[in-house]
CSV table of C-alpha atoms in Angstrom, one decimal:
chain,number,residue,atom,x,y,z
E,1,MET,CA,81.3,8.6,18.3
E,2,ALA,CA,80.2,6.5,15.2
E,3,GLN,CA,82.7,3.8,13.9
E,4,PHE,CA,83.0,2.9,10.5
E,5,ASP,CA,84.4,1.5,7.9
E,6,VAL,CA,84.3,4.0,5.4
E,7,ILE,CA,82.6,7.0,5.5
E,8,VAL,CA,82.1,8.6,1.8
E,9,ILE,CA,82.3,13.1,2.2
E,10,GLY,CA,80.2,13.8,-1.0
E,11,ALA,CA,76.6,11.7,-2.0
E,12,GLY,CA,77.7,13.1,-5.9
E,13,PRO,CA,77.2,10.5,-8.6
E,14,GLY,CA,81.2,9.1,-7.7
E,15,GLY,CA,79.9,9.4,-3.7
E,16,TYR,CA,76.9,6.9,-3.3
E,17,VAL,CA,78.4,5.0,-6.1
E,18,CYS,CA,81.6,3.9,-4.5
E,19,ALA,CA,79.2,4.5,-0.5
E,20,ILE,CA,76.4,1.2,-2.4
E,21,GLU,CA,79.5,-0.6,-3.6
E,22,SER,CA,81.3,-0.4,-0.6
E,23,ALA,CA,78.3,-1.5,1.3
E,24,HIS,CA,77.6,-4.5,-0.8
E,25,LYS,CA,81.3,-5.7,-0.3
E,26,GLY,CA,79.9,-5.9,3.6
E,27,LEU,CA,82.0,-2.5,4.4
E,28,LYS,CA,79.9,-0.5,7.1
E,29,THR,CA,79.6,2.4,5.1
E,30,ALA,CA,78.8,5.5,5.8
E,31,ILE,CA,78.2,9.6,3.9
E,32,VAL,CA,77.9,12.5,4.5
E,33,GLU,CA,76.4,14.9,2.5
E,34,LYS,CA,76.0,18.8,3.3
E,35,ARG,CA,73.8,19.3,0.2
E,36,ASP,CA,71.3,17.5,-1.7
E,37,VAL,CA,71.6,13.9,-2.7
E,38,GLY,CA,72.7,12.9,-5.7
E,39,GLY,CA,75.0,15.9,-6.0
E,40,THR,CA,75.6,18.5,-9.0
E,41,CYS,CA,75.0,16.2,-11.9
E,42,LEU,CA,71.2,14.9,-10.3
E,43,ASN,CA,70.7,18.1,-9.1
E,44,ARG,CA,72.8,21.3,-10.4
E,45,GLY,CA,74.2,19.7,-13.5
E,46,CYS,CA,73.4,16.3,-15.9
E,47,ILE,CA,69.9,16.1,-15.2
E,48,PRO,CA,68.2,18.6,-15.0
E,49,THR,CA,69.3,20.3,-18.0
E,50,LYS,CA,68.6,17.1,-20.1
E,51,ALA,CA,65.4,18.0,-18.8
E,52,LEU,CA,65.3,21.6,-19.8
E,53,LEU,CA,67.2,20.1,-23.2
E,54,HIS,CA,64.2,17.5,-23.5
E,55,SER,CA,61.1,20.4,-23.8
E,56,ALA,CA,63.0,22.5,-26.1
E,57,GLU,CA,63.4,20.2,-28.7
E,58,LEU,CA,59.6,18.3,-28.2
E,59,TYR,CA,58.7,22.6,-28.3
E,60,GLU,CA,61.7,22.8,-31.5
E,61,GLU,CA,60.0,19.6,-32.9
E,62,LEU,CA,56.0,20.5,-33.9
E,63,LYS,CA,56.8,24.3,-34.6
E,64,LYS,CA,58.3,21.8,-37.7
E,65,CYS,CA,55.9,19.0,-37.5
E,66,GLU,CA,53.5,20.0,-40.0
E,67,LYS,CA,55.6,18.5,-42.7
E,68,TYR,CA,55.9,15.3,-41.7
E,69,GLY,CA,52.4,15.2,-42.1
E,70,ILE,CA,51.2,16.7,-38.7
E,71,ASN,CA,48.8,19.7,-37.8
E,72,VAL,CA,49.6,21.7,-34.9
E,73,ASP,CA,47.4,25.1,-34.2
E,74,GLY,CA,49.0,27.6,-32.0
E,75,ALA,CA,51.9,25.5,-30.5
E,76,SER,CA,53.4,26.6,-27.3
E,77,PHE,CA,55.5,26.7,-23.8
E,78,ASP,CA,55.2,27.7,-20.6
E,79,PHE,CA,59.1,27.4,-19.0
E,80,ASN,CA,57.5,27.4,-15.4
E,81,LYS,CA,55.2,23.8,-16.7
E,82,ILE,CA,59.2,23.3,-17.8
E,83,HIS,CA,60.5,23.8,-15.2
E,84,GLU,CA,57.4,22.1,-13.3
E,85,TYR,CA,58.9,19.1,-14.8
E,86,LYS,CA,62.6,19.5,-14.2
E,87,ALA,CA,62.0,19.9,-11.0
E,88,GLY,CA,59.9,16.6,-10.4
E,89,VAL,CA,62.3,15.0,-12.9
E,90,VAL,CA,65.1,16.0,-9.8
E,91,THR,CA,63.2,15.3,-7.1
E,92,LYS,CA,62.1,11.3,-8.7
E,93,LEU,CA,65.7,10.9,-9.1
E,94,ARG,CA,66.7,12.1,-5.7
E,95,THR,CA,64.8,10.0,-4.1
E,96,GLY,CA,65.7,6.5,-5.3
E,97,VAL,CA,69.4,7.5,-4.8
E,98,GLU,CA,68.2,8.0,-0.4
E,99,SER,CA,66.1,4.7,-0.6
E,100,LEU,CA,69.0,2.2,-2.2
E,101,PHE,CA,71.7,3.9,0.9
E,102,THR,CA,68.5,2.5,3.2
E,103,ALA,CA,68.0,-0.7,1.8
E,104,ASN,CA,72.4,-1.1,1.6
E,105,GLY,CA,72.9,-0.1,5.4
E,106,ILE,CA,74.8,3.1,4.7
E,107,THR,CA,74.5,5.8,6.8
E,108,LEU,CA,73.4,9.3,4.8
E,109,ILE,CA,75.2,12.0,7.4
E,110,ARG,CA,73.6,15.3,6.8
E,111,GLY,CA,76.4,18.2,7.6
E,112,GLU,CA,79.8,19.6,6.0
E,113,GLY,CA,82.5,16.8,6.6
E,114,VAL,CA,85.8,17.8,8.1
E,115,ILE,CA,89.3,15.8,7.6
E,116,THR,CA,90.2,16.3,11.3
E,117,GLY,CA,93.1,13.7,10.9
E,118,GLU,CA,94.0,10.1,10.3
E,119,GLY,CA,90.5,8.5,9.9
E,120,LYS,CA,88.2,11.2,11.8
E,121,VAL,CA,85.9,13.1,10.1
E,122,CYS,CA,83.5,15.8,12.2
E,123,VAL,CA,80.4,16.7,10.9
E,124,ASP,CA,79.1,20.2,12.1
E,125,GLY,CA,80.6,19.5,15.4
E,126,GLU,CA,79.7,15.6,15.4
E,127,GLU,CA,83.1,13.6,14.9
E,128,TYR,CA,82.7,9.5,13.3
E,129,THR,CA,85.9,7.5,12.7
E,130,ALA,CA,86.9,5.0,9.7
E,131,GLU,CA,89.3,3.0,8.4
E,132,ASN,CA,89.4,4.8,5.5
E,133,ILE,CA,88.3,8.3,3.9
E,134,VAL,CA,86.8,8.8,0.2
E,135,ILE,CA,86.8,12.2,-1.0
E,136,ALA,CA,83.9,13.1,-3.7
E,137,THR,CA,83.2,16.4,-2.7
E,138,GLY,CA,82.3,17.5,-6.4
E,139,SER,CA,83.1,21.0,-8.4
E,140,VAL,CA,81.3,23.8,-8.4
E,141,PRO,CA,81.2,26.6,-11.0
E,142,ALA,CA,84.8,28.7,-12.0
E,143,LYS,CA,84.0,32.9,-12.0
E,144,PRO,CA,87.3,34.5,-13.7
E,145,PRO,CA,88.2,37.5,-12.6
E,146,ILE,CA,86.4,40.8,-14.5
E,147,LYS,CA,84.7,43.0,-13.4
E,148,GLY,CA,80.6,43.3,-12.5
E,149,LEU,CA,80.9,39.4,-11.9
E,150,GLU,CA,79.0,40.0,-8.8
E,151,LEU,CA,75.4,41.8,-10.0
E,152,GLU,CA,72.8,41.1,-10.2
E,153,GLY,CA,70.7,39.5,-13.7
E,154,VAL,CA,75.3,37.6,-13.6
E,155,ILE,CA,74.7,33.9,-13.1
E,156,THR,CA,76.2,30.9,-13.4
E,157,SER,CA,74.7,27.2,-14.7
E,158,ASP,CA,73.7,26.2,-10.1
E,159,GLU,CA,71.6,29.4,-10.0
E,160,LEU,CA,69.7,28.9,-13.3
E,161,LEU,CA,68.6,25.2,-12.7
E,162,GLU,CA,68.1,25.7,-9.5
E,163,GLY,CA,66.6,28.9,-9.3
E,164,GLU,CA,63.3,30.0,-10.1
E,165,ALA,CA,61.5,29.9,-13.5
E,166,GLU,CA,63.0,33.0,-15.1
E,167,PHE,CA,63.0,32.9,-19.1
E,168,ASP,CA,65.2,35.2,-20.6
E,169,ASP,CA,64.2,36.6,-23.7
E,170,SER,CA,68.4,38.0,-24.4
E,171,LEU,CA,71.6,36.0,-23.2
E,172,ILE,CA,74.6,35.9,-22.7
E,173,ILE,CA,76.5,33.0,-22.1
E,174,ILE,CA,80.6,33.1,-21.4
E,175,GLY,CA,81.8,30.4,-22.1
E,176,GLY,CA,80.9,28.7,-25.9
E,177,GLY,CA,82.6,24.4,-23.4
E,178,VAL,CA,80.1,22.5,-22.8
E,179,ILE,CA,78.1,23.5,-20.3
E,180,GLY,CA,78.1,26.9,-22.4
E,181,MET,CA,77.0,24.9,-25.9
E,182,GLU,CA,74.7,22.9,-24.7
E,183,PHE,CA,72.7,25.9,-22.6
E,184,ALA,CA,72.8,27.8,-26.0
E,185,SER,CA,70.8,24.7,-27.7
E,186,VAL,CA,68.5,24.9,-25.4
E,187,TYR,CA,67.3,28.8,-25.1
E,188,ALA,CA,67.7,29.4,-28.6
E,189,ALA,CA,65.0,26.7,-29.7
E,190,LEU,CA,62.9,28.2,-27.0
E,191,GLY,CA,63.2,31.7,-29.2
E,192,CYS,CA,66.0,33.1,-26.7
E,193,ASP,CA,68.3,35.5,-28.8
E,194,VAL,CA,71.7,34.1,-27.4
E,195,THR,CA,74.9,35.6,-27.2
E,196,VAL,CA,78.1,33.4,-26.6
E,197,ILE,CA,81.7,34.8,-26.1
E,198,GLU,CA,84.5,32.4,-26.0
E,199,ALA,CA,88.2,33.5,-24.9
E,200,MET,CA,89.3,30.7,-27.2
E,201,ASP,CA,89.9,30.0,-30.8
E,202,ARG,CA,86.2,28.7,-31.2
E,203,VAL,CA,83.8,26.6,-28.8
E,204,LEU,CA,84.3,22.8,-28.1
E,205,PRO,CA,88.3,24.0,-28.0
E,206,THR,CA,88.6,20.3,-26.4
E,207,LEU,CA,86.6,18.2,-29.3
E,208,ASP,CA,88.0,17.5,-33.0
E,209,ARG,CA,88.9,20.7,-35.2
E,210,GLU,CA,85.1,19.4,-37.2
E,211,ILE,CA,82.5,19.7,-34.0
E,212,SER,CA,83.4,23.4,-33.5
E,213,GLN,CA,83.1,24.2,-37.6
E,214,ASN,CA,79.8,22.1,-38.1
E,215,LEU,CA,78.4,22.9,-34.8
E,216,SER,CA,79.0,27.0,-35.3
E,217,MET,CA,77.6,27.3,-38.6
E,218,ILE,CA,74.1,25.7,-37.0
E,219,LEU,CA,74.2,27.2,-34.4
E,220,LYS,CA,74.0,30.3,-36.5
E,221,LYS,CA,71.9,29.1,-39.1
E,222,ARG,CA,69.9,28.8,-35.4
E,223,GLY,CA,70.1,32.5,-35.3
E,224,VAL,CA,72.4,32.4,-31.7
E,225,LYS,CA,75.5,34.9,-32.1
E,226,ILE,CA,79.3,33.6,-31.4
E,227,ASN,CA,82.4,35.3,-30.5
E,228,THR,CA,85.8,33.5,-30.3
E,229,GLY,CA,89.2,34.8,-29.9
E,230,ALA,CA,87.1,37.2,-27.4
E,231,LYS,CA,88.2,38.0,-24.3
E,232,VAL,CA,85.1,39.8,-21.2
E,233,THR,CA,86.8,42.8,-19.5
E,234,GLU,CA,84.4,44.0,-18.1
E,235,ILE,CA,79.6,43.8,-16.9
E,236,ILE,CA,78.0,46.0,-16.6
E,237,LYS,CA,74.4,46.8,-15.6
E,238,ASN,CA,72.6,48.9,-17.7
E,239,ASP,CA,69.8,52.1,-16.6
E,240,ASP,CA,67.0,49.6,-17.9
E,241,GLY,CA,67.9,46.7,-15.3
E,242,THR,CA,69.1,44.2,-18.6
E,243,MET,CA,73.2,43.8,-18.8
E,244,LYS,CA,76.4,45.5,-20.8
E,245,CYS,CA,79.2,41.8,-21.7
E,246,CYS,CA,82.0,44.2,-22.9
E,247,PHE,CA,84.9,42.1,-25.2
E,248,GLU,CA,88.4,42.5,-26.8
E,249,ALA,CA,88.2,40.7,-29.9
E,250,LYS,CA,91.7,40.9,-32.2
E,251,GLY,CA,92.1,43.8,-31.2
E,252,LYS,CA,89.4,45.4,-31.2
E,253,ALA,CA,86.3,46.3,-29.0
E,254,GLY,CA,83.0,44.9,-28.7
E,255,GLU,CA,79.7,44.6,-26.8
E,256,VAL,CA,76.3,43.1,-26.4
E,257,ASN,CA,73.7,43.7,-24.7
E,258,GLY,CA,71.0,40.7,-22.9
E,259,LYS,CA,68.7,40.3,-19.9
E,260,ARG,CA,71.0,38.0,-18.5
E,261,VAL,CA,74.4,36.9,-18.1
E,262,LEU,CA,75.3,32.8,-17.7
E,263,VAL,CA,79.1,32.7,-17.0
E,264,ALA,CA,79.4,29.4,-17.8
E,265,ILE,CA,83.5,29.3,-18.3
E,266,GLY,CA,83.4,25.8,-16.4
E,267,ARG,CA,84.1,23.9,-12.7
E,268,ARG,CA,86.5,24.3,-9.9
E,269,PRO,CA,87.0,20.8,-7.8
E,270,ASN,CA,84.7,21.5,-4.8
E,271,THR,CA,87.3,21.6,-1.5
E,272,ALA,CA,87.1,24.5,0.7
E,273,GLY,CA,87.0,23.5,4.1
E,274,LEU,CA,87.4,20.3,3.8
E,275,ILE,CA,90.6,20.0,5.2
E,276,GLY,CA,90.9,20.6,9.2
E,277,GLU,CA,93.5,22.2,10.5
E,278,GLY,CA,96.8,21.3,11.1
E,279,VAL,CA,95.3,18.4,8.2
E,280,GLU,CA,98.1,18.2,6.1
E,281,ILE,CA,96.5,16.6,2.5
E,282,GLU,CA,98.6,17.5,-1.0
E,283,SER,CA,96.3,18.9,-3.7
E,284,ASP,CA,96.7,21.3,-6.3
E,285,ARG,CA,95.0,24.8,-6.8
E,286,GLY,CA,92.3,22.8,-4.5
E,287,ARG,CA,92.7,19.2,-6.5
E,288,ILE,CA,93.4,16.9,-4.5
E,289,VAL,CA,96.4,14.7,-5.6
E,290,VAL,CA,96.4,11.1,-5.8
E,291,ASP,CA,98.2,8.2,-7.4
E,292,ALA,CA,97.4,6.2,-10.1
E,293,ASP,CA,94.6,4.2,-7.5
E,294,PHE,CA,92.8,7.6,-6.5
E,295,ARG,CA,95.4,7.3,-3.2
E,296,THR,CA,95.7,11.1,-1.6
E,297,SER,CA,98.9,11.3,0.4
E,298,MET,CA,97.7,10.5,3.7
E,299,LYS,CA,97.6,7.1,5.2
E,300,GLY,CA,93.7,5.8,4.7
E,301,VAL,CA,92.7,8.4,2.8
E,302,TRP,CA,91.3,8.1,-1.6
E,303,ALA,CA,89.4,10.5,-3.2
E,304,ILE,CA,87.7,10.2,-6.7
E,305,GLY,CA,85.3,12.3,-9.5
E,306,ASP,CA,86.0,16.0,-9.9
E,307,ALA,CA,88.1,17.0,-6.0
E,308,ALA,CA,90.5,14.6,-7.3
E,309,SER,CA,90.6,14.0,-11.5
E,310,ARG,CA,90.8,16.4,-13.7
E,311,ILE,CA,88.4,15.5,-16.9
E,312,GLN,CA,84.8,16.4,-14.7
E,313,LEU,CA,82.1,13.6,-16.0
E,314,ALA,CA,79.5,12.0,-13.6
E,315,HIS,CA,80.3,8.3,-14.7
E,316,LEU,CA,84.2,8.4,-15.0
E,317,ALA,CA,83.2,9.4,-10.9
E,318,SER,CA,81.0,6.4,-10.8
E,319,ALA,CA,83.9,4.4,-12.1
E,320,GLN,CA,86.0,5.7,-10.0
E,321,GLY,CA,84.1,5.2,-7.2
E,322,ILE,CA,83.4,1.2,-8.1
E,323,PHE,CA,87.5,1.0,-8.0
E,324,VAL,CA,87.9,2.6,-4.7
E,325,ALA,CA,85.8,0.7,-2.8
E,326,ASP,CA,87.1,-2.7,-5.1
E,327,LYS,CA,90.7,-1.2,-3.4
E,328,ILE,CA,89.3,-0.5,0.3
E,329,ALA,CA,87.9,-4.2,0.1
E,330,GLY,CA,90.6,-5.6,-1.0
E,331,GLY,CA,89.8,-7.2,-4.5
E,332,GLU,CA,91.0,-6.6,-8.1
E,333,CYS,CA,89.0,-3.9,-9.9
E,334,HIS,CA,88.3,-5.0,-14.0
E,335,ILE,CA,87.3,-1.0,-14.3
E,336,ASP,CA,89.0,-0.4,-17.1
E,337,LEU,CA,89.5,4.2,-16.5
E,338,SER,CA,91.6,4.6,-19.6
E,339,LEU,CA,89.3,5.1,-22.3
E,340,VAL,CA,86.3,7.9,-21.1
E,341,PRO,CA,83.7,8.5,-23.4
E,342,SER,CA,82.4,11.7,-23.6
E,343,CYS,CA,78.9,13.1,-24.6
E,344,ILE,CA,77.0,16.8,-25.4
E,345,TYR,CA,73.4,16.8,-25.3
E,346,THR,CA,73.6,19.8,-28.0
E,347,SER,CA,71.4,19.4,-31.1
E,348,PRO,CA,72.2,16.8,-32.6
E,349,GLU,CA,73.7,14.9,-30.4
E,350,ILE,CA,77.5,15.3,-29.9
E,351,ALA,CA,79.8,11.9,-28.4
E,352,ALA,CA,83.4,10.8,-28.6
E,353,ILE,CA,86.0,8.6,-27.3
E,354,GLY,CA,90.5,8.2,-27.7
E,355,MET,CA,92.4,10.8,-29.8
E,356,THR,CA,91.5,13.2,-31.7
E,357,GLU,CA,92.3,13.5,-35.0
E,358,ASP,CA,95.1,16.5,-34.0
E,359,GLU,CA,96.0,14.2,-30.7
E,360,ALA,CA,97.1,11.7,-33.1
E,361,LYS,CA,99.1,14.0,-35.1
E,362,THR,CA,101.4,16.0,-32.1
E,363,ALA,CA,101.5,12.4,-30.6
E,364,GLY,CA,103.7,11.6,-33.9
E,365,ILE,CA,101.4,8.2,-34.7
E,366,GLU,CA,101.0,7.4,-38.3
E,367,TYR,CA,96.7,7.4,-39.0
E,368,LYS,CA,94.5,7.0,-40.8
E,369,THR,CA,91.0,9.1,-41.0
E,370,GLY,CA,88.0,7.8,-42.1
E,371,LYS,CA,84.6,9.6,-41.8
E,372,VAL,CA,81.5,8.9,-43.5
E,373,LEU,CA,79.1,12.4,-43.6
E,374,MET,CA,75.2,11.9,-42.6
E,375,HIS,CA,73.1,13.4,-45.2
E,376,SER,CA,73.0,10.7,-46.9
E,377,ASN,CA,71.9,8.7,-44.3
E,378,GLY,CA,68.3,7.3,-44.5
E,379,LYS,CA,67.4,7.6,-40.8
E,380,THR,CA,69.0,11.3,-40.5
E,381,ILE,CA,67.1,12.0,-43.4
E,382,ILE,CA,63.5,10.8,-41.6
E,383,ALA,CA,64.5,12.7,-39.0
E,384,ASP,CA,65.2,15.9,-40.3
E,385,GLY,CA,68.2,15.9,-39.4
E,386,GLU,CA,70.8,18.7,-39.8
E,387,ARG,CA,75.0,18.3,-41.9
E,388,GLY,CA,76.6,16.1,-38.7
E,389,PHE,CA,79.5,13.1,-39.7
E,390,ILE,CA,80.5,10.1,-37.9
E,391,LYS,CA,84.4,10.3,-37.7
E,392,LEU,CA,87.2,6.9,-36.8
E,393,VAL,CA,90.5,7.9,-36.2
E,394,THR,CA,92.9,4.3,-37.0
E,395,GLU,CA,96.2,3.1,-36.4
E,396,ALA,CA,97.2,3.3,-40.8
E,397,GLN,CA,99.9,-0.3,-39.6
E,398,THR,CA,97.4,-2.4,-38.2
E,399,GLY,CA,94.0,-0.4,-38.7
E,400,ARG,CA,93.3,-0.4,-34.7
E,401,VAL,CA,90.5,2.2,-33.5
E,402,LEU,CA,92.8,5.0,-31.9
E,403,GLY,CA,89.6,8.0,-31.7
E,404,ALA,CA,86.1,7.9,-33.2
E,405,THR,CA,83.5,11.1,-33.0
E,406,LEU,CA,80.4,11.7,-33.3
E,407,MET,CA,78.0,14.5,-34.3
E,408,CYS,CA,74.6,13.1,-35.0
E,409,GLU,CA,71.0,11.9,-34.0
E,410,ARG,CA,71.5,8.9,-31.4
E,411,ALA,CA,75.1,10.1,-31.6
E,412,THR,CA,75.3,9.7,-27.3
E,413,ASP,CA,73.8,6.0,-28.0
E,414,MET,CA,76.1,4.8,-30.9
E,415,LEU,CA,79.3,5.8,-28.8
E,416,SER,CA,79.0,2.7,-26.3
E,417,GLU,CA,79.5,0.5,-29.2
E,418,LEU,CA,82.7,2.4,-29.9
E,419,SER,CA,83.6,2.7,-26.8
E,420,THR,CA,83.4,-2.0,-26.3
């Protein structure tokens, strides 16, 4: 039996940052991981998706570079090499995280961690003890109860990003949220026939309504078919091996055919099998319940990231990890978790922080909005950017910024200043 000050279960962006911060504070730390170090973000999420986006955007630029005075004959892409490039980026970053564990004296325990009692974690039959246990097990793709979801040819983002390189000349995406719209941008740029089916009345429903409207118009112009207010009823495999997706929209039945179906309706907490028999930690439909300091109902057990938070973002998990490490060490944390920036790497990029106009209205706040359209901005014109804008929501009396929404080139970079 090995004794630690802190055992972190899950080596994603919340877990590994928490472990490193704990080690920095002189705490004897171990981290448990049953899959690859780096979690979803590094292996099956943010990083591989952005690598694909980078390749897709370069290809799209090459196709129209003649207008910039650059001549490139016969521009084409090799999806196998794109896949290899993506895998190389992931491997390099994953190796870097593992080296940080070694450099900081953190014990990496390979296997599935189960909390078997107060201060006890069992990993594949071996028991470890710690005064503090941090749950950072992340999330897994959510799967709706749709008939035919188990068919070969129906995949989640995990299979698309980790599986064999397979380019789809036609792709049906169930879900018009962040994951769905980023993949729609990637595959449309590579010439794929993309159809999006979203149950809500608009894509990206949690963001400012103008974002949804603008992105829909841009993607439709690129040939993406978008069906909103549409509920998928069944997925059928056709005789030729393609997939048929049946749905209902506004009281009418519809169907669309494609090579594969990507289920991208969101993610759910990855907590199955985490809590041992006879152990009770309060949860709500799989999500670990925590207080304002991320303490769970069991003494000495904390939970961060997607396993506990309704906002599923890697940088939020990392910030929570630092916060908890500070609390465990008995110090004061100076990280402000009240404002969480979000970025979507479609083309153009989307970034937001704080309240939307609709949220300010619902809260009964007297507000003002200011908006600038980017079609007359010099840098946007030079980059041949599409329709976009920057919009601020401010308190009417004081001018205090309540929220910001950007849809333009480099939106994700510029958001940091507005966050500050």
